[in-house]
XYZ file of C-alpha atoms in Angstrom:
340
model
C -21.929 6.054 35.841
C -25.683 5.797 35.862
C -27.710 2.683 35.166
C -28.918 4.179 31.919
C -25.382 4.747 30.706
C -24.397 1.187 31.626
C -27.321 -0.222 29.671
C -26.389 1.938 26.663
C -22.778 0.700 26.827
C -23.886 -2.943 26.840
C -26.194 -2.329 23.906
C -23.306 -0.861 21.867
C -20.965 -3.716 22.867
C -23.506 -6.319 21.895
C -24.069 -4.609 18.568
C -20.315 -4.592 17.876
C -19.943 -8.257 18.815
C -22.894 -9.217 16.665
C -21.474 -7.220 13.741
C -18.088 -8.912 14.117
C -19.745 -12.324 14.250
C -21.735 -11.536 11.132
C -18.561 -10.416 9.338
C -16.693 -13.550 10.384
C -19.584 -15.762 9.409
C -19.963 -13.943 6.104
C -16.331 -14.306 5.134
C -16.313 -18.018 6.056
C -19.599 -18.836 4.403
C -18.269 -19.175 0.841
C -15.159 -20.214 -1.098
C -14.003 -19.886 -4.726
C -12.651 -22.617 -7.001
C -10.410 -21.404 -9.834
C -9.779 -23.093 -13.160
C -7.621 -26.246 -12.914
C -8.534 -26.572 -9.227
C -10.787 -28.872 -7.233
C -12.004 -28.604 -3.655
C -12.362 -31.276 -0.984
C -15.058 -30.252 1.541
C -14.951 -32.081 4.874
C -18.193 -32.167 6.870
C -17.986 -33.864 10.261
C -15.047 -35.917 8.982
C -16.717 -36.959 5.707
C -14.931 -35.597 2.595
C -16.618 -34.751 -0.684
C -15.067 -33.415 -3.893
C -16.312 -30.261 -5.613
C -15.071 -29.832 -9.205
C -17.160 -26.917 -10.560
C -15.189 -23.643 -10.822
C -16.661 -20.498 -9.242
C -17.980 -19.406 -5.803
C -19.562 -21.980 -3.467
C -21.252 -21.792 -0.053
C -20.144 -23.661 3.044
C -21.177 -23.928 6.675
C -18.748 -21.824 8.744
C -16.796 -23.625 11.471
C -18.413 -26.925 10.453
C -17.210 -27.523 6.922
C -13.512 -27.342 6.059
C -12.422 -26.698 2.460
C -9.110 -27.839 0.956
C -8.231 -26.443 -2.487
C -6.123 -28.856 -4.594
C -4.364 -27.685 -7.805
C -4.899 -30.056 -10.720
C -2.061 -28.707 -12.883
C 0.972 -30.715 -13.992
C 3.854 -30.426 -11.541
C 7.396 -31.759 -11.702
C 10.630 -32.241 -9.827
C 14.188 -33.187 -10.691
C 16.059 -36.289 -9.568
C 19.835 -36.188 -9.364
C 20.250 -32.441 -9.735
C 18.899 -29.202 -8.262
C 16.293 -27.407 -10.312
C 14.935 -23.988 -9.325
C 14.809 -22.967 -5.670
C 17.599 -24.713 -3.738
C 15.598 -24.501 -0.508
C 13.248 -27.176 -1.882
C 16.108 -29.676 -1.699
C 17.446 -28.797 1.740
C 16.019 -31.933 3.335
C 17.308 -34.376 0.706
C 20.325 -36.540 1.445
C 23.357 -35.702 -0.625
C 22.609 -32.008 -1.063
C 24.958 -29.653 0.785
C 23.165 -26.391 -0.039
C 25.752 -25.249 -2.605
C 26.205 -27.734 -5.424
C 23.654 -28.237 -8.195
C 24.141 -32.012 -8.379
C 23.016 -34.509 -5.753
C 25.481 -37.371 -6.043
C 23.503 -39.674 -3.744
C 20.642 -39.630 -6.262
C 22.504 -39.349 -9.547
C 25.271 -41.922 -8.900
C 24.168 -45.372 -10.074
C 25.716 -48.698 -11.066
C 25.053 -50.449 -14.369
C 24.755 -54.129 -15.249
C 28.405 -54.245 -16.357
C 29.520 -52.851 -12.952
C 30.295 -49.303 -14.112
C 29.310 -46.119 -12.299
C 27.321 -43.459 -14.091
C 25.653 -40.155 -13.171
C 22.080 -39.950 -14.474
C 19.702 -36.986 -14.007
C 15.940 -37.295 -14.451
C 12.967 -34.951 -14.525
C 9.579 -36.312 -13.445
C 6.172 -34.794 -14.255
C 3.052 -35.750 -12.299
C -0.507 -34.615 -11.658
C -3.143 -35.080 -8.963
C -5.653 -37.667 -10.180
C -7.813 -37.979 -7.058
C -7.879 -34.957 -4.683
C -9.458 -36.927 -1.822
C -6.846 -39.704 -1.969
C -4.121 -37.098 -2.389
C -5.102 -35.358 0.859
C -6.034 -38.261 3.122
C -4.661 -41.573 1.751
C -1.030 -40.913 2.679
C 1.321 -38.475 4.299
C 3.421 -36.439 1.824
C 2.414 -38.250 -1.394
C 4.977 -36.270 -3.447
C 7.773 -37.679 -1.282
C 6.368 -41.184 -1.751
C 6.337 -40.620 -5.506
C 9.928 -39.404 -5.414
C 11.142 -42.415 -3.435
C 9.305 -44.855 -5.708
C 10.719 -43.171 -8.794
C 14.274 -43.285 -7.431
C 13.850 -46.969 -6.588
C 12.662 -47.936 -10.064
C 15.290 -45.729 -11.699
C 18.102 -47.543 -9.884
C 16.527 -50.923 -10.611
C 16.191 -50.176 -14.337
C 19.643 -48.628 -14.716
C 21.083 -51.754 -13.095
C 19.618 -53.858 -15.905
C 21.433 -51.958 -18.679
C 25.062 -51.491 -19.660
C 26.837 -48.174 -19.230
C 26.979 -47.756 -23.010
C 23.196 -48.110 -23.253
C 22.618 -45.653 -20.392
C 24.860 -42.984 -21.919
C 24.224 -43.438 -25.639
C 21.839 -45.872 -27.289
C 19.349 -47.048 -24.644
C 17.908 -43.844 -23.192
C 14.470 -44.136 -24.790
C 14.124 -47.765 -23.763
C 15.166 -46.986 -20.180
C 12.675 -44.111 -19.900
C 9.858 -46.307 -21.217
C 10.661 -49.102 -18.752
C 10.760 -46.751 -15.750
C 7.519 -45.068 -16.776
C 5.693 -48.386 -17.103
C 6.929 -49.708 -13.752
C 6.176 -46.492 -11.869
C 2.715 -46.103 -13.444
C 1.731 -49.623 -12.399
C 3.014 -49.051 -8.857
C 1.085 -45.786 -8.460
C -2.096 -47.564 -9.517
C -1.469 -50.164 -6.807
C -0.677 -47.615 -4.086
C -3.581 -45.316 -5.071
C -2.192 -42.188 -3.411
C -4.061 -39.809 -5.714
C -1.141 -39.079 -8.059
C -0.546 -40.124 -11.659
C 2.696 -40.091 -13.619
C 2.720 -37.909 -16.721
C 6.263 -38.443 -17.944
C 9.825 -39.122 -16.830
C 12.834 -38.220 -18.985
C 16.600 -38.496 -18.763
C 18.040 -34.990 -18.639
C 21.695 -36.004 -18.680
C 23.848 -39.109 -18.303
C 27.616 -39.184 -18.091
C 30.486 -41.112 -16.471
C 31.628 -39.902 -13.049
C 35.259 -39.100 -14.017
C 36.838 -36.956 -16.735
C 38.918 -39.860 -18.062
C 35.867 -42.017 -18.564
C 34.013 -39.061 -20.085
C 36.774 -38.628 -22.660
C 36.691 -42.338 -23.448
C 32.942 -42.272 -24.017
C 33.260 -39.153 -26.151
C 35.761 -41.018 -28.308
C 33.375 -43.957 -28.539
C 30.543 -41.637 -29.520
C 32.747 -39.964 -32.130
C 33.663 -43.374 -33.538
C 29.983 -44.343 -33.698
C 29.146 -41.143 -35.510
C 31.994 -41.842 -37.931
C 30.621 -45.330 -38.442
C 27.162 -43.954 -39.174
C 28.638 -41.411 -41.579
C 30.589 -44.117 -43.405
C 27.489 -46.328 -43.611
C 25.400 -43.457 -44.949
C 28.095 -42.609 -47.508
C 28.288 -46.235 -48.612
C 24.515 -46.469 -48.893
C 24.455 -43.276 -50.949
C 27.182 -44.662 -53.221
C 25.219 -47.904 -53.502
C 22.015 -46.077 -54.377
C 23.868 -44.153 -57.093
C 25.814 -47.053 -58.606
C 23.245 -49.857 -58.536
C 20.768 -48.139 -60.923
C 23.623 -47.335 -63.326
C 24.884 -50.908 -63.145
C 21.382 -52.254 -63.740
C 20.952 -49.941 -66.714
C 24.299 -51.139 -68.082
C 23.226 -54.725 -67.456
C 19.987 -54.148 -69.374
C 21.902 -52.582 -72.262
C 24.321 -55.536 -72.390
C 21.452 -58.030 -72.322
C 19.607 -56.168 -75.060
C 22.765 -56.001 -77.196
C 23.353 -59.705 -76.575
C 19.783 -60.519 -77.582
C 20.166 -58.410 -80.732
C 23.476 -60.098 -81.550
C 21.874 -63.477 -80.902
C 18.999 -62.719 -83.276
C 21.424 -61.381 -85.897
C 23.596 -64.486 -85.774
C 20.567 -66.769 -85.860
C 19.279 -64.945 -88.931
C 22.719 -65.100 -90.598
C 22.932 -68.800 -89.847
C 19.461 -69.363 -91.292
C 20.452 -67.395 -94.409
C 23.619 -69.439 -94.784
C 21.622 -72.635 -94.334
C 19.210 -71.476 -97.020
C 22.109 -70.701 -99.391
C 23.724 -74.037 -98.613
C 20.480 -75.912 -99.238
C 20.024 -74.103 -102.549
C 23.580 -74.983 -103.541
C 22.988 -78.560 -102.438
C 19.924 -78.793 -104.646
C 21.977 -77.516 -107.602
C 24.758 -79.946 -106.724
C 22.351 -82.852 -106.825
C 21.262 -81.804 -110.323
C 24.796 -81.395 -111.782
C 27.598 -82.262 -109.333
C 30.588 -81.634 -111.678
C 29.511 -78.219 -112.891
C 28.511 -77.137 -109.391
C 31.893 -78.124 -107.971
C 33.753 -76.205 -110.713
C 31.590 -73.121 -110.213
C 32.102 -73.226 -106.444
C 35.852 -73.586 -107.008
C 36.020 -70.590 -109.340
C 33.899 -68.421 -107.009
C 36.074 -69.347 -104.045
C 39.249 -68.541 -105.941
C 37.819 -65.197 -106.994
C 37.178 -64.384 -103.336
C 40.572 -65.637 -102.147
C 42.676 -64.394 -105.092
C 40.814 -61.543 -106.792
C 43.867 -60.661 -108.948
C 44.073 -64.191 -110.489
C 43.451 -64.753 -114.235
C 41.542 -67.871 -115.213
C 42.540 -69.461 -118.539
C 40.478 -72.256 -120.015
C 42.336 -74.598 -122.402
C 40.993 -77.086 -124.925
C 43.328 -79.836 -123.854
C 45.711 -79.645 -126.809
C 47.712 -76.736 -125.355
C 45.849 -73.956 -127.162
C 43.833 -71.252 -125.374
C 40.144 -71.424 -125.978
C 38.985 -68.568 -123.749
C 40.415 -66.186 -121.247
C 38.370 -65.053 -118.215
C 38.029 -62.224 -117.474
C 38.421 -60.775 -120.975
C 41.442 -58.565 -121.276
C 41.309 -55.218 -122.935
C 43.441 -54.315 -125.947
C 45.964 -52.746 -123.570
C 46.366 -56.067 -121.765
C 44.976 -54.664 -118.457
C 42.015 -56.198 -116.618
C 41.608 -53.254 -114.286
C 43.709 -54.974 -111.642
C 47.468 -54.638 -111.547
C 49.044 -57.783 -112.991
C 51.732 -59.521 -111.066
C 53.806 -62.041 -113.089
C 54.650 -64.111 -110.053
C 51.036 -64.212 -108.909
C 49.862 -64.983 -112.487
C 52.207 -67.956 -112.743
C 51.041 -69.274 -109.392
C 47.449 -68.816 -110.367
C 47.960 -70.627 -113.670
C 49.591 -73.493 -111.876
C 46.806 -73.678 -109.340
C 44.185 -73.593 -112.057
C 45.811 -76.408 -113.998
C 46.066 -78.546 -110.884
C 42.411 -77.971 -110.201
C 41.501 -79.135 -113.652
């Protein structure tokens, strides 16, 4: 090979190397940030956060770029959710079952065992702290959550954990875990934590709690039925009460008016009595006898045994319009004479 050919070969090799270097430098000179992503650019060990979506330039081989998703993520506690391989390193998971007893089995304040499953949602709040403040921040979050879950479950009875206290328990765990994450400052924030399922560990206890739940539902149904009956009957009873009170008031007014009328009549009679006591007494006696014995005949005598006047006047047929009764007539005559 001649010297000219050797020089030409080196020129071609250098051109190829330079082209490769330019390609490598070109491909490493920029990066792209997608929506709901942020980038942490490290320059000589100093990190800086880039939040603007789109393409950005960087210095090849000097600056390192770490893309951090800012979306909401989640994981389950106490059961397997999704890809089983994600749980292969967790204690209590044997690679086949969908429940991790070491996480779900807990003890309550009344010394009962219960299986409780949770689902936790979180999000990166600080990309720089997320990458460099701790090792495996998601695992730290999981361990903290499990710790506060066990602590909170231990403060409640088994009945509260399974039936009535779920919302309160979730709120307590969320508050404790949120405060702890703020103290640790690992770049993660808690979005929500919810109880997916809670049940006793054995079938016998499950049946007992189902019976308790059925009884509670029956109690609620009975209370609702009673309240409905109350809401229907009370207005009717109040309406009846109002009607009775109104009738009583009307009767009261009627009796008061009758009493006032009777008083007025009595006072008028008393005034007449004061003017002529004897005549007023006789008239009152005759009027009373007419009311008590309407069939009675009144005979007025002169005192010598002869009839002066007969009241009421009899017709020529001897009938007064009311059937005469000899026995009653004799009694009436005797009564009249005694009165005189």
